[in-house]
Amino acid sequence: MTQPTDLRGWQRLSQHYSANKDLTMRSLFAADPERFEHFQLQAAGIFLDYSKNRVSKETMQLLTDLAREANVEQKITNMFAGELVNPTEGRQALHTALRNRSNSPVVVEGQDVMPGVQAVLDRMHVFSDQVRNGEWLGYKNEPITDVVNIGIGGSDLGPLMACEALAAFAHERLNMHFVSNVDGSHIAETLKGLNPRTTLFIIASKTFTTQETLTNANSAKTWFLESDANESDVAKHFVALSTNAEKVAAFGIDTNNMFEFWDWVGGRYSLWCAIGLPIILSIGMERFYQFLEGAHAMDEHFKTAPLDENIPVTLGLLTVWYTNFHGAHSHLIAPYDQYLHRFPAYLQQLTMESNGKSVHIDGSAVDCETGPIVWGEPGTNGQHAYFQLVHQGTHLIPTDFILPMESLNPIGNHHELLMANCFAQSEALMMGKSSEELTLEMRNAGASADEIDRLTGHRTFSGNRPSNTIMMQRLDARALGALIATYEHKVYVEAAIWNINPFDQWGVELGKQLASKIQQELAGGKTVSAHDSSTNGLINRALKLRNLHA
Ligand code: G6Q
């Protein structure tokens, strides 16, 4: 198969990189006083400033040419049209249908899926209104006060992140909780202080076979039944979100209390449908529709904007530029908004599970780097922790700053300070501080020549460190929808260039298989010898020490 590196566009970018690698952003800004105007895009309420990148107009042109040559436009069309873009699992990837607010049909295997999508949304509307209004009563006829979502991975990270991001709009009576880890401490700590009479459990699992989720769900059921509730009360306190009605019924949840979704929705793309139920319970259906509309507006932009005016395409191409030509290995997500504190964790799954691949879509080995490591924390906290390395370390770490213009909690000058810090970070990363500037600064502050000499290396900043700034008016449901869709599509663009399948995740299988074998060995309690000496040693040590404390 043709490697991405064989593409003419790739080779031209290689040459362009070699010819321009010493070009600094400072000089690019000096040469074009309107660089900010020339390197910005806006769509669906999302504003992108990408001027602080190591790119010229020519670089962007070459990147766009690469995208064209890699058939990115066709691949975008294929995804929206419900083609089998996930061939290793034999599936479409139609998360865009879940937020298709246009009334146009989306056909999967000859059938329009839109009526089914709307039917589940309607059912969730009715159910969530009942819970929110206090009409849905627990087994002692009391309204629900606490909702515990039990799920993991795609059935946890998305709704958790979105509930946190939109906490300013949360229902007053309903406290949202999320249990994912199979570590018993997670559920134990969550259930402490909760009242079985007023707690609603959502068991969220696409397959309804996930070990961690079923273990937590069983423990939740046991906890519930240890109160004065009985089996017939389960229906009032347990609902399921799944594609697998049979397994849901086998677990003991009435399928009338199940909100369904479909195989063509990937786990990490499922917060737009049934897996979004916790979000709906928290913010209400009207706002959830705004969330879908925001994403849909970004879908429309992604589908129709020319490549060089397309926000997700631009972001994806910049990641390719840094990963494949500059040798960057990671990408920092720095949301300057406390409500987005789980956004980097959510994006870790979205991007690393999608693009952490070493083979092309046809199974042949890639000959270039693929998805970078994604990490981050909200600003300004990160500034007092790892930003040192971003400013002065040896790694090149492209950064996305994300900042709403308006605070949802306008107290004193907090938001001004937050914005000032965000803008200062990207300025500092780009500009750096030269030894001449430092010398002048230190001299003015009265430092001796000796001291200046001693500290110059430590106190200068190379600068030329790239970043994007993504802004929205305020972080509401619509803006969050558009923001998430931006990143979903960015990831797709990268995968399209690398020609990898972003929609499967075989990499998580091996550990699962081995864990199930080891779990049986731990339960069996007999000394093991079938593994390597380290794994044998660890299991045997655990068996011995656990028995000692039993
Ligand atoms: C996401 C992955 C994975 C999945 C979890 C939970 O894209 O497929 O993170 O969401 O393993 O799976 P279930 O929803 O089937 O329990």
PDB file of N, CA and C in Angstrom, residues 173-263:
ATOM      1  N   ARG A 173     -31.476  19.504  42.463  1.00  0.00           N
ATOM      2  CA  ARG A 173     -31.676  18.384  43.389  1.00  0.00           C
ATOM      3  C   ARG A 173     -30.787  17.183  43.066  1.00  0.00           C
ATOM      4  N   LEU A 174     -30.407  17.064  41.775  1.00  0.00           N
ATOM      5  CA  LEU A 174     -29.726  15.830  41.353  1.00  0.00           C
ATOM      6  C   LEU A 174     -28.207  15.932  41.472  1.00  0.00           C
ATOM      7  N   ASN A 175     -27.645  15.069  42.293  1.00  0.00           N
ATOM      8  CA  ASN A 175     -26.180  14.998  42.385  1.00  0.00           C
ATOM      9  C   ASN A 175     -25.708  13.875  41.467  1.00  0.00           C
ATOM     10  N   MET A 176     -24.784  14.206  40.590  1.00  0.00           N
ATOM     11  CA  MET A 176     -24.306  13.202  39.625  1.00  0.00           C
ATOM     12  C   MET A 176     -23.019  12.555  40.156  1.00  0.00           C
ATOM     13  N   HIS A 177     -22.952  11.235  40.043  1.00  0.00           N
ATOM     14  CA  HIS A 177     -21.760  10.491  40.461  1.00  0.00           C
ATOM     15  C   HIS A 177     -21.366   9.544  39.333  1.00  0.00           C
ATOM     16  N   PHE A 178     -20.087   9.266  39.233  1.00  0.00           N
ATOM     17  CA  PHE A 178     -19.614   8.356  38.182  1.00  0.00           C
ATOM     18  C   PHE A 178     -18.686   7.314  38.795  1.00  0.00           C
ATOM     19  N   VAL A 179     -19.000   6.067  38.580  1.00  0.00           N
ATOM     20  CA  VAL A 179     -18.144   4.982  39.078  1.00  0.00           C
ATOM     21  C   VAL A 179     -17.631   4.218  37.861  1.00  0.00           C
ATOM     22  N   SER A 180     -16.315   4.116  37.743  1.00  0.00           N
ATOM     23  CA  SER A 180     -15.747   3.401  36.602  1.00  0.00           C
ATOM     24  C   SER A 180     -14.757   2.326  37.043  1.00  0.00           C
ATOM     25  N   ASN A 181     -13.905   2.652  37.992  1.00  0.00           N
ATOM     26  CA  ASN A 181     -12.802   1.762  38.344  1.00  0.00           C
ATOM     27  C   ASN A 181     -13.306   0.493  39.022  1.00  0.00           C
ATOM     28  N   VAL A 182     -12.702  -0.638  38.661  1.00  0.00           N
ATOM     29  CA  VAL A 182     -13.091  -1.896  39.309  1.00  0.00           C
ATOM     30  C   VAL A 182     -12.537  -1.949  40.740  1.00  0.00           C
ATOM     31  N   ASP A 183     -11.620  -1.081  41.061  1.00  0.00           N
ATOM     32  CA  ASP A 183     -11.160  -0.948  42.449  1.00  0.00           C
ATOM     33  C   ASP A 183     -12.396  -0.657  43.323  1.00  0.00           C
ATOM     34  N   GLY A 184     -12.663  -1.566  44.244  1.00  0.00           N
ATOM     35  CA  GLY A 184     -13.860  -1.447  45.079  1.00  0.00           C
ATOM     36  C   GLY A 184     -13.963  -0.116  45.814  1.00  0.00           C
ATOM     37  N   SER A 185     -12.829   0.545  45.977  1.00  0.00           N
ATOM     38  CA  SER A 185     -12.855   1.825  46.693  1.00  0.00           C
ATOM     39  C   SER A 185     -13.697   2.855  45.944  1.00  0.00           C
ATOM     40  N   HIS A 186     -13.722   2.733  44.612  1.00  0.00           N
ATOM     41  CA  HIS A 186     -14.458   3.742  43.846  1.00  0.00           C
ATOM     42  C   HIS A 186     -15.946   3.679  44.183  1.00  0.00           C
ATOM     43  N   ILE A 187     -16.503   2.480  44.107  1.00  0.00           N
ATOM     44  CA  ILE A 187     -17.948   2.394  44.388  1.00  0.00           C
ATOM     45  C   ILE A 187     -18.216   2.574  45.881  1.00  0.00           C
ATOM     46  N   ALA A 188     -17.324   2.046  46.697  1.00  0.00           N
ATOM     47  CA  ALA A 188     -17.548   2.156  48.148  1.00  0.00           C
ATOM     48  C   ALA A 188     -17.584   3.625  48.562  1.00  0.00           C
ATOM     49  N   GLU A 189     -16.611   4.395  48.084  1.00  0.00           N
ATOM     50  CA  GLU A 189     -16.574   5.818  48.459  1.00  0.00           C
ATOM     51  C   GLU A 189     -17.772   6.573  47.873  1.00  0.00           C
ATOM     52  N   THR A 190     -18.192   6.172  46.671  1.00  0.00           N
ATOM     53  CA  THR A 190     -19.314   6.864  46.035  1.00  0.00           C
ATOM     54  C   THR A 190     -20.617   6.608  46.801  1.00  0.00           C
ATOM     55  N   LEU A 191     -20.784   5.371  47.239  1.00  0.00           N
ATOM     56  CA  LEU A 191     -22.056   5.028  47.884  1.00  0.00           C
ATOM     57  C   LEU A 191     -22.144   5.516  49.334  1.00  0.00           C
ATOM     58  N   LYS A 192     -20.975   5.847  49.905  1.00  0.00           N
ATOM     59  CA  LYS A 192     -21.000   6.351  51.288  1.00  0.00           C
ATOM     60  C   LYS A 192     -21.930   7.544  51.371  1.00  0.00           C
ATOM     61  N   GLY A 193     -22.868   7.495  52.241  1.00  0.00           N
ATOM     62  CA  GLY A 193     -23.742   8.658  52.434  1.00  0.00           C
ATOM     63  C   GLY A 193     -24.910   8.711  51.474  1.00  0.00           C
ATOM     64  N   LEU A 194     -24.958   7.816  50.468  1.00  0.00           N
ATOM     65  CA  LEU A 194     -26.115   7.840  49.554  1.00  0.00           C
ATOM     66  C   LEU A 194     -27.258   7.023  50.157  1.00  0.00           C
ATOM     67  N   ASN A 195     -28.445   7.414  49.758  1.00  0.00           N
ATOM     68  CA  ASN A 195     -29.648   6.782  50.297  1.00  0.00           C
ATOM     69  C   ASN A 195     -30.254   5.879  49.218  1.00  0.00           C
ATOM     70  N   PRO A 196     -30.335   4.556  49.458  1.00  0.00           N
ATOM     71  CA  PRO A 196     -30.884   3.663  48.425  1.00  0.00           C
ATOM     72  C   PRO A 196     -32.289   4.069  47.978  1.00  0.00           C
ATOM     73  N   ARG A 197     -33.025   4.715  48.847  1.00  0.00           N
ATOM     74  CA  ARG A 197     -34.414   5.083  48.509  1.00  0.00           C
ATOM     75  C   ARG A 197     -34.470   6.192  47.455  1.00  0.00           C
ATOM     76  N   THR A 198     -33.394   6.976  47.362  1.00  0.00           N
ATOM     77  CA  THR A 198     -33.423   8.128  46.445  1.00  0.00           C
ATOM     78  C   THR A 198     -32.273   8.098  45.423  1.00  0.00           C
ATOM     79  N   THR A 199     -31.675   6.910  45.249  1.00  0.00           N
ATOM     80  CA  THR A 199     -30.548   6.804  44.308  1.00  0.00           C
ATOM     81  C   THR A 199     -30.972   6.053  43.049  1.00  0.00           C
ATOM     82  N   LEU A 200     -30.589   6.625  41.909  1.00  0.00           N
ATOM     83  CA  LEU A 200     -30.862   5.984  40.619  1.00  0.00           C
ATOM     84  C   LEU A 200     -29.531   5.531  40.022  1.00  0.00           C
ATOM     85  N   PHE A 201     -29.447   4.255  39.648  1.00  0.00           N
ATOM     86  CA  PHE A 201     -28.235   3.750  39.013  1.00  0.00           C
ATOM     87  C   PHE A 201     -28.441   3.660  37.504  1.00  0.00           C
ATOM     88  N   ILE A 202     -27.460   4.169  36.771  1.00  0.00           N
ATOM     89  CA  ILE A 202     -27.465   4.020  35.314  1.00  0.00           C
ATOM     90  C   ILE A 202     -26.334   3.055  34.979  1.00  0.00           C
ATOM     91  N   ILE A 203     -26.673   1.906  34.437  1.00  0.00           N
ATOM     92  CA  ILE A 203     -25.617   0.965  34.051  1.00  0.00           C
ATOM     93  C   ILE A 203     -25.360   1.178  32.561  1.00  0.00           C
ATOM     94  N   ALA A 204     -24.193   1.776  32.281  1.00  0.00           N
ATOM     95  CA  ALA A 204     -23.883   2.210  30.917  1.00  0.00           C
ATOM     96  C   ALA A 204     -22.833   1.296  30.311  1.00  0.00           C
ATOM     97  N   SER A 205     -23.244   0.488  29.368  1.00  0.00           N
ATOM     98  CA  SER A 205     -22.279  -0.390  28.711  1.00  0.00           C
ATOM     99  C   SER A 205     -22.802  -0.777  27.333  1.00  0.00           C
ATOM    100  N   LYS A 206     -22.043  -0.408  26.332  1.00  0.00           N
ATOM    101  CA  LYS A 206     -22.462  -0.719  24.963  1.00  0.00           C
ATOM    102  C   LYS A 206     -22.658  -2.231  24.802  1.00  0.00           C
ATOM    103  N   THR A 207     -21.665  -2.982  25.246  1.00  0.00           N
ATOM    104  CA  THR A 207     -21.705  -4.442  25.071  1.00  0.00           C
ATOM    105  C   THR A 207     -22.439  -5.151  26.206  1.00  0.00           C
ATOM    106  N   PHE A 208     -22.475  -4.538  27.351  1.00  0.00           N
ATOM    107  CA  PHE A 208     -22.976  -5.130  28.594  1.00  0.00           C
ATOM    108  C   PHE A 208     -22.225  -6.413  28.951  1.00  0.00           C
ATOM    109  N   THR A 209     -20.944  -6.438  28.577  1.00  0.00           N
ATOM    110  CA  THR A 209     -20.108  -7.582  28.961  1.00  0.00           C
ATOM    111  C   THR A 209     -18.849  -7.093  29.681  1.00  0.00           C
ATOM    112  N   THR A 210     -18.714  -5.797  29.850  1.00  0.00           N
ATOM    113  CA  THR A 210     -17.459  -5.265  30.391  1.00  0.00           C
ATOM    114  C   THR A 210     -17.328  -5.615  31.874  1.00  0.00           C
ATOM    115  N   GLN A 211     -16.235  -6.319  32.163  1.00  0.00           N
ATOM    116  CA  GLN A 211     -16.022  -6.876  33.504  1.00  0.00           C
ATOM    117  C   GLN A 211     -16.152  -5.838  34.623  1.00  0.00           C
ATOM    118  N   GLU A 212     -15.468  -4.708  34.429  1.00  0.00           N
ATOM    119  CA  GLU A 212     -15.464  -3.685  35.487  1.00  0.00           C
ATOM    120  C   GLU A 212     -16.886  -3.176  35.741  1.00  0.00           C
ATOM    121  N   THR A 213     -17.600  -2.899  34.652  1.00  0.00           N
ATOM    122  CA  THR A 213     -18.935  -2.318  34.787  1.00  0.00           C
ATOM    123  C   THR A 213     -19.896  -3.320  35.425  1.00  0.00           C
ATOM    124  N   LEU A 214     -19.822  -4.567  34.987  1.00  0.00           N
ATOM    125  CA  LEU A 214     -20.754  -5.550  35.555  1.00  0.00           C
ATOM    126  C   LEU A 214     -20.427  -5.823  37.022  1.00  0.00           C
ATOM    127  N   THR A 215     -19.143  -5.813  37.355  1.00  0.00           N
ATOM    128  CA  THR A 215     -18.758  -6.026  38.759  1.00  0.00           C
ATOM    129  C   THR A 215     -19.302  -4.878  39.612  1.00  0.00           C
ATOM    130  N   ASN A 216     -19.108  -3.653  39.142  1.00  0.00           N
ATOM    131  CA  ASN A 216     -19.629  -2.499  39.897  1.00  0.00           C
ATOM    132  C   ASN A 216     -21.156  -2.514  39.946  1.00  0.00           C
ATOM    133  N   ALA A 217     -21.784  -2.915  38.829  1.00  0.00           N
ATOM    134  CA  ALA A 217     -23.245  -2.937  38.788  1.00  0.00           C
ATOM    135  C   ALA A 217     -23.786  -3.972  39.781  1.00  0.00           C
ATOM    136  N   ASN A 218     -23.131  -5.122  39.834  1.00  0.00           N
ATOM    137  CA  ASN A 218     -23.573  -6.150  40.797  1.00  0.00           C
ATOM    138  C   ASN A 218     -23.413  -5.657  42.227  1.00  0.00           C
ATOM    139  N   SER A 219     -22.302  -4.984  42.496  1.00  0.00           N
ATOM    140  CA  SER A 219     -22.096  -4.476  43.860  1.00  0.00           C
ATOM    141  C   SER A 219     -23.139  -3.404  44.187  1.00  0.00           C
ATOM    142  N   ALA A 220     -23.496  -2.609  43.189  1.00  0.00           N
ATOM    143  CA  ALA A 220     -24.525  -1.581  43.411  1.00  0.00           C
ATOM    144  C   ALA A 220     -25.859  -2.247  43.719  1.00  0.00           C
ATOM    145  N   LYS A 221     -26.139  -3.317  42.995  1.00  0.00           N
ATOM    146  CA  LYS A 221     -27.418  -4.004  43.210  1.00  0.00           C
ATOM    147  C   LYS A 221     -27.442  -4.637  44.606  1.00  0.00           C
ATOM    148  N   THR A 222     -26.330  -5.241  44.975  1.00  0.00           N
ATOM    149  CA  THR A 222     -26.252  -5.840  46.313  1.00  0.00           C
ATOM    150  C   THR A 222     -26.480  -4.759  47.379  1.00  0.00           C
ATOM    151  N   TRP A 223     -25.815  -3.635  47.212  1.00  0.00           N
ATOM    152  CA  TRP A 223     -25.963  -2.517  48.170  1.00  0.00           C
ATOM    153  C   TRP A 223     -27.424  -2.084  48.237  1.00  0.00           C
ATOM    154  N   PHE A 224     -28.048  -2.006  47.071  1.00  0.00           N
ATOM    155  CA  PHE A 224     -29.446  -1.574  47.021  1.00  0.00           C
ATOM    156  C   PHE A 224     -30.350  -2.587  47.741  1.00  0.00           C
ATOM    157  N   LEU A 225     -30.090  -3.866  47.480  1.00  0.00           N
ATOM    158  CA  LEU A 225     -30.974  -4.898  48.062  1.00  0.00           C
ATOM    159  C   LEU A 225     -30.677  -5.135  49.547  1.00  0.00           C
ATOM    160  N   GLU A 226     -29.528  -4.646  50.003  1.00  0.00           N
ATOM    161  CA  GLU A 226     -29.223  -4.771  51.436  1.00  0.00           C
ATOM    162  C   GLU A 226     -30.065  -3.796  52.261  1.00  0.00           C
ATOM    163  N   SER A 227     -30.704  -2.835  51.567  1.00  0.00           N
ATOM    164  CA  SER A 227     -31.627  -1.945  52.282  1.00  0.00           C
ATOM    165  C   SER A 227     -32.947  -2.717  52.430  1.00  0.00           C
ATOM    166  N   ASP A 228     -34.023  -2.039  52.701  1.00  0.00           N
ATOM    167  CA  ASP A 228     -35.274  -2.785  52.823  1.00  0.00           C
ATOM    168  C   ASP A 228     -35.983  -2.932  51.467  1.00  0.00           C
ATOM    169  N   ALA A 229     -35.221  -2.683  50.377  1.00  0.00           N
ATOM    170  CA  ALA A 229     -35.812  -2.849  49.038  1.00  0.00           C
ATOM    171  C   ALA A 229     -35.788  -4.317  48.637  1.00  0.00           C
ATOM    172  N   ASN A 230     -36.658  -4.686  47.722  1.00  0.00           N
ATOM    173  CA  ASN A 230     -36.596  -6.048  47.201  1.00  0.00           C
ATOM    174  C   ASN A 230     -36.496  -6.039  45.676  1.00  0.00           C
ATOM    175  N   GLU A 231     -36.341  -7.236  45.090  1.00  0.00           N
ATOM    176  CA  GLU A 231     -36.106  -7.377  43.645  1.00  0.00           C
ATOM    177  C   GLU A 231     -37.080  -6.555  42.802  1.00  0.00           C
ATOM    178  N   SER A 232     -38.332  -6.518  43.212  1.00  0.00           N
ATOM    179  CA  SER A 232     -39.310  -5.807  42.380  1.00  0.00           C
ATOM    180  C   SER A 232     -39.084  -4.284  42.414  1.00  0.00           C
ATOM    181  N   ASP A 233     -38.278  -3.814  43.349  1.00  0.00           N
ATOM    182  CA  ASP A 233     -37.981  -2.374  43.420  1.00  0.00           C
ATOM    183  C   ASP A 233     -36.846  -1.971  42.477  1.00  0.00           C
ATOM    184  N   VAL A 234     -36.123  -2.988  41.971  1.00  0.00           N
ATOM    185  CA  VAL A 234     -34.958  -2.702  41.119  1.00  0.00           C
ATOM    186  C   VAL A 234     -35.367  -1.832  39.924  1.00  0.00           C
ATOM    187  N   ALA A 235     -36.546  -2.100  39.363  1.00  0.00           N
ATOM    188  CA  ALA A 235     -36.994  -1.371  38.168  1.00  0.00           C
ATOM    189  C   ALA A 235     -37.077   0.136  38.399  1.00  0.00           C
ATOM    190  N   LYS A 236     -37.292   0.540  39.637  1.00  0.00           N
ATOM    191  CA  LYS A 236     -37.414   1.983  39.915  1.00  0.00           C
ATOM    192  C   LYS A 236     -36.050   2.644  40.116  1.00  0.00           C
ATOM    193  N   HIS A 237     -35.026   1.808  40.263  1.00  0.00           N
ATOM    194  CA  HIS A 237     -33.720   2.361  40.637  1.00  0.00           C
ATOM    195  C   HIS A 237     -32.574   2.007  39.687  1.00  0.00           C
ATOM    196  N   PHE A 238     -32.843   1.150  38.698  1.00  0.00           N
ATOM    197  CA  PHE A 238     -31.776   0.762  37.771  1.00  0.00           C
ATOM    198  C   PHE A 238     -32.252   0.920  36.331  1.00  0.00           C
ATOM    199  N   VAL A 239     -31.495   1.680  35.541  1.00  0.00           N
ATOM    200  CA  VAL A 239     -31.761   1.737  34.106  1.00  0.00           C
ATOM    201  C   VAL A 239     -30.466   1.367  33.377  1.00  0.00           C
ATOM    202  N   ALA A 240     -30.609   0.941  32.129  1.00  0.00           N
ATOM    203  CA  ALA A 240     -29.429   0.526  31.367  1.00  0.00           C
ATOM    204  C   ALA A 240     -29.322   1.317  30.074  1.00  0.00           C
ATOM    205  N   LEU A 241     -28.080   1.563  29.670  1.00  0.00           N
ATOM    206  CA  LEU A 241     -27.793   2.196  28.378  1.00  0.00           C
ATOM    207  C   LEU A 241     -26.938   1.203  27.619  1.00  0.00           C
ATOM    208  N   SER A 242     -27.451   0.655  26.544  1.00  0.00           N
ATOM    209  CA  SER A 242     -26.722  -0.445  25.917  1.00  0.00           C
ATOM    210  C   SER A 242     -27.214  -0.725  24.508  1.00  0.00           C
ATOM    211  N   THR A 243     -26.433  -1.561  23.807  1.00  0.00           N
ATOM    212  CA  THR A 243     -26.885  -2.079  22.509  1.00  0.00           C
ATOM    213  C   THR A 243     -27.365  -3.525  22.678  1.00  0.00           C
ATOM    214  N   ASN A 244     -27.220  -4.074  23.898  1.00  0.00           N
ATOM    215  CA  ASN A 244     -27.393  -5.512  24.105  1.00  0.00           C
ATOM    216  C   ASN A 244     -28.567  -5.830  25.045  1.00  0.00           C
ATOM    217  N   ALA A 245     -29.783  -5.856  24.473  1.00  0.00           N
ATOM    218  CA  ALA A 245     -30.993  -6.045  25.289  1.00  0.00           C
ATOM    219  C   ALA A 245     -30.964  -7.375  26.047  1.00  0.00           C
ATOM    220  N   GLU A 246     -30.438  -8.402  25.385  1.00  0.00           N
ATOM    221  CA  GLU A 246     -30.408  -9.737  26.006  1.00  0.00           C
ATOM    222  C   GLU A 246     -29.621  -9.728  27.314  1.00  0.00           C
ATOM    223  N   LYS A 247     -28.435  -9.152  27.254  1.00  0.00           N
ATOM    224  CA  LYS A 247     -27.577  -9.120  28.451  1.00  0.00           C
ATOM    225  C   LYS A 247     -28.168  -8.208  29.527  1.00  0.00           C
ATOM    226  N   VAL A 248     -28.820  -7.151  29.094  1.00  0.00           N
ATOM    227  CA  VAL A 248     -29.446  -6.232  30.053  1.00  0.00           C
ATOM    228  C   VAL A 248     -30.523  -6.992  30.828  1.00  0.00           C
ATOM    229  N   ALA A 249     -31.325  -7.757  30.096  1.00  0.00           N
ATOM    230  CA  ALA A 249     -32.394  -8.538  30.739  1.00  0.00           C
ATOM    231  C   ALA A 249     -31.778  -9.586  31.669  1.00  0.00           C
ATOM    232  N   ALA A 250     -30.690 -10.221  31.192  1.00  0.00           N
ATOM    233  CA  ALA A 250     -30.052 -11.265  32.008  1.00  0.00           C
ATOM    234  C   ALA A 250     -29.515 -10.681  33.311  1.00  0.00           C
ATOM    235  N   PHE A 251     -29.111  -9.425  33.277  1.00  0.00           N
ATOM    236  CA  PHE A 251     -28.608  -8.781  34.502  1.00  0.00           C
ATOM    237  C   PHE A 251     -29.748  -8.492  35.479  1.00  0.00           C
ATOM    238  N   GLY A 252     -30.956  -8.433  34.959  1.00  0.00           N
ATOM    239  CA  GLY A 252     -32.100  -8.186  35.845  1.00  0.00           C
ATOM    240  C   GLY A 252     -32.659  -6.788  35.720  1.00  0.00           C
ATOM    241  N   ILE A 253     -32.320  -6.116  34.601  1.00  0.00           N
ATOM    242  CA  ILE A 253     -32.923  -4.796  34.373  1.00  0.00           C
ATOM    243  C   ILE A 253     -34.014  -4.959  33.319  1.00  0.00           C
ATOM    244  N   ASP A 254     -35.195  -4.465  33.653  1.00  0.00           N
ATOM    245  CA  ASP A 254     -36.332  -4.506  32.744  1.00  0.00           C
ATOM    246  C   ASP A 254     -35.944  -3.760  31.456  1.00  0.00           C
ATOM    247  N   THR A 255     -36.124  -4.399  30.288  1.00  0.00           N
ATOM    248  CA  THR A 255     -35.694  -3.722  29.051  1.00  0.00           C
ATOM    249  C   THR A 255     -36.558  -2.491  28.735  1.00  0.00           C
ATOM    250  N   ASN A 256     -37.694  -2.343  29.450  1.00  0.00           N
ATOM    251  CA  ASN A 256     -38.433  -1.073  29.331  1.00  0.00           C
ATOM    252  C   ASN A 256     -37.617   0.074  29.907  1.00  0.00           C
ATOM    253  N   ASN A 257     -36.695  -0.279  30.788  1.00  0.00           N
ATOM    254  CA  ASN A 257     -35.822   0.733  31.400  1.00  0.00           C
ATOM    255  C   ASN A 257     -34.467   0.782  30.708  1.00  0.00           C
ATOM    256  N   MET A 258     -34.442   0.382  29.458  1.00  0.00           N
ATOM    257  CA  MET A 258     -33.168   0.398  28.716  1.00  0.00           C
ATOM    258  C   MET A 258     -33.266   1.425  27.590  1.00  0.00           C
ATOM    259  N   PHE A 259     -32.221   2.217  27.452  1.00  0.00           N
ATOM    260  CA  PHE A 259     -32.146   3.163  26.347  1.00  0.00           C
ATOM    261  C   PHE A 259     -31.091   2.626  25.387  1.00  0.00           C
ATOM    262  N   GLU A 260     -31.537   2.405  24.171  1.00  0.00           N
ATOM    263  CA  GLU A 260     -30.690   1.631  23.267  1.00  0.00           C
ATOM    264  C   GLU A 260     -29.824   2.525  22.388  1.00  0.00           C
ATOM    265  N   PHE A 261     -28.704   1.998  21.948  1.00  0.00           N
ATOM    266  CA  PHE A 261     -27.975   2.604  20.825  1.00  0.00           C
ATOM    267  C   PHE A 261     -27.442   1.493  19.929  1.00  0.00           C
ATOM    268  N   TRP A 262     -26.558   1.827  19.030  1.00  0.00           N
ATOM    269  CA  TRP A 262     -26.333   0.906  17.920  1.00  0.00           C
ATOM    270  C   TRP A 262     -24.852   0.671  17.682  1.00  0.00           C
ATOM    271  N   ASP A 263     -24.587  -0.445  16.999  1.00  0.00           N
ATOM    272  CA  ASP A 263     -23.205  -0.829  16.712  1.00  0.00           C
ATOM    273  C   ASP A 263     -22.417   0.224  15.953  1.00  0.00           C
TER     274      ASP A 263
END
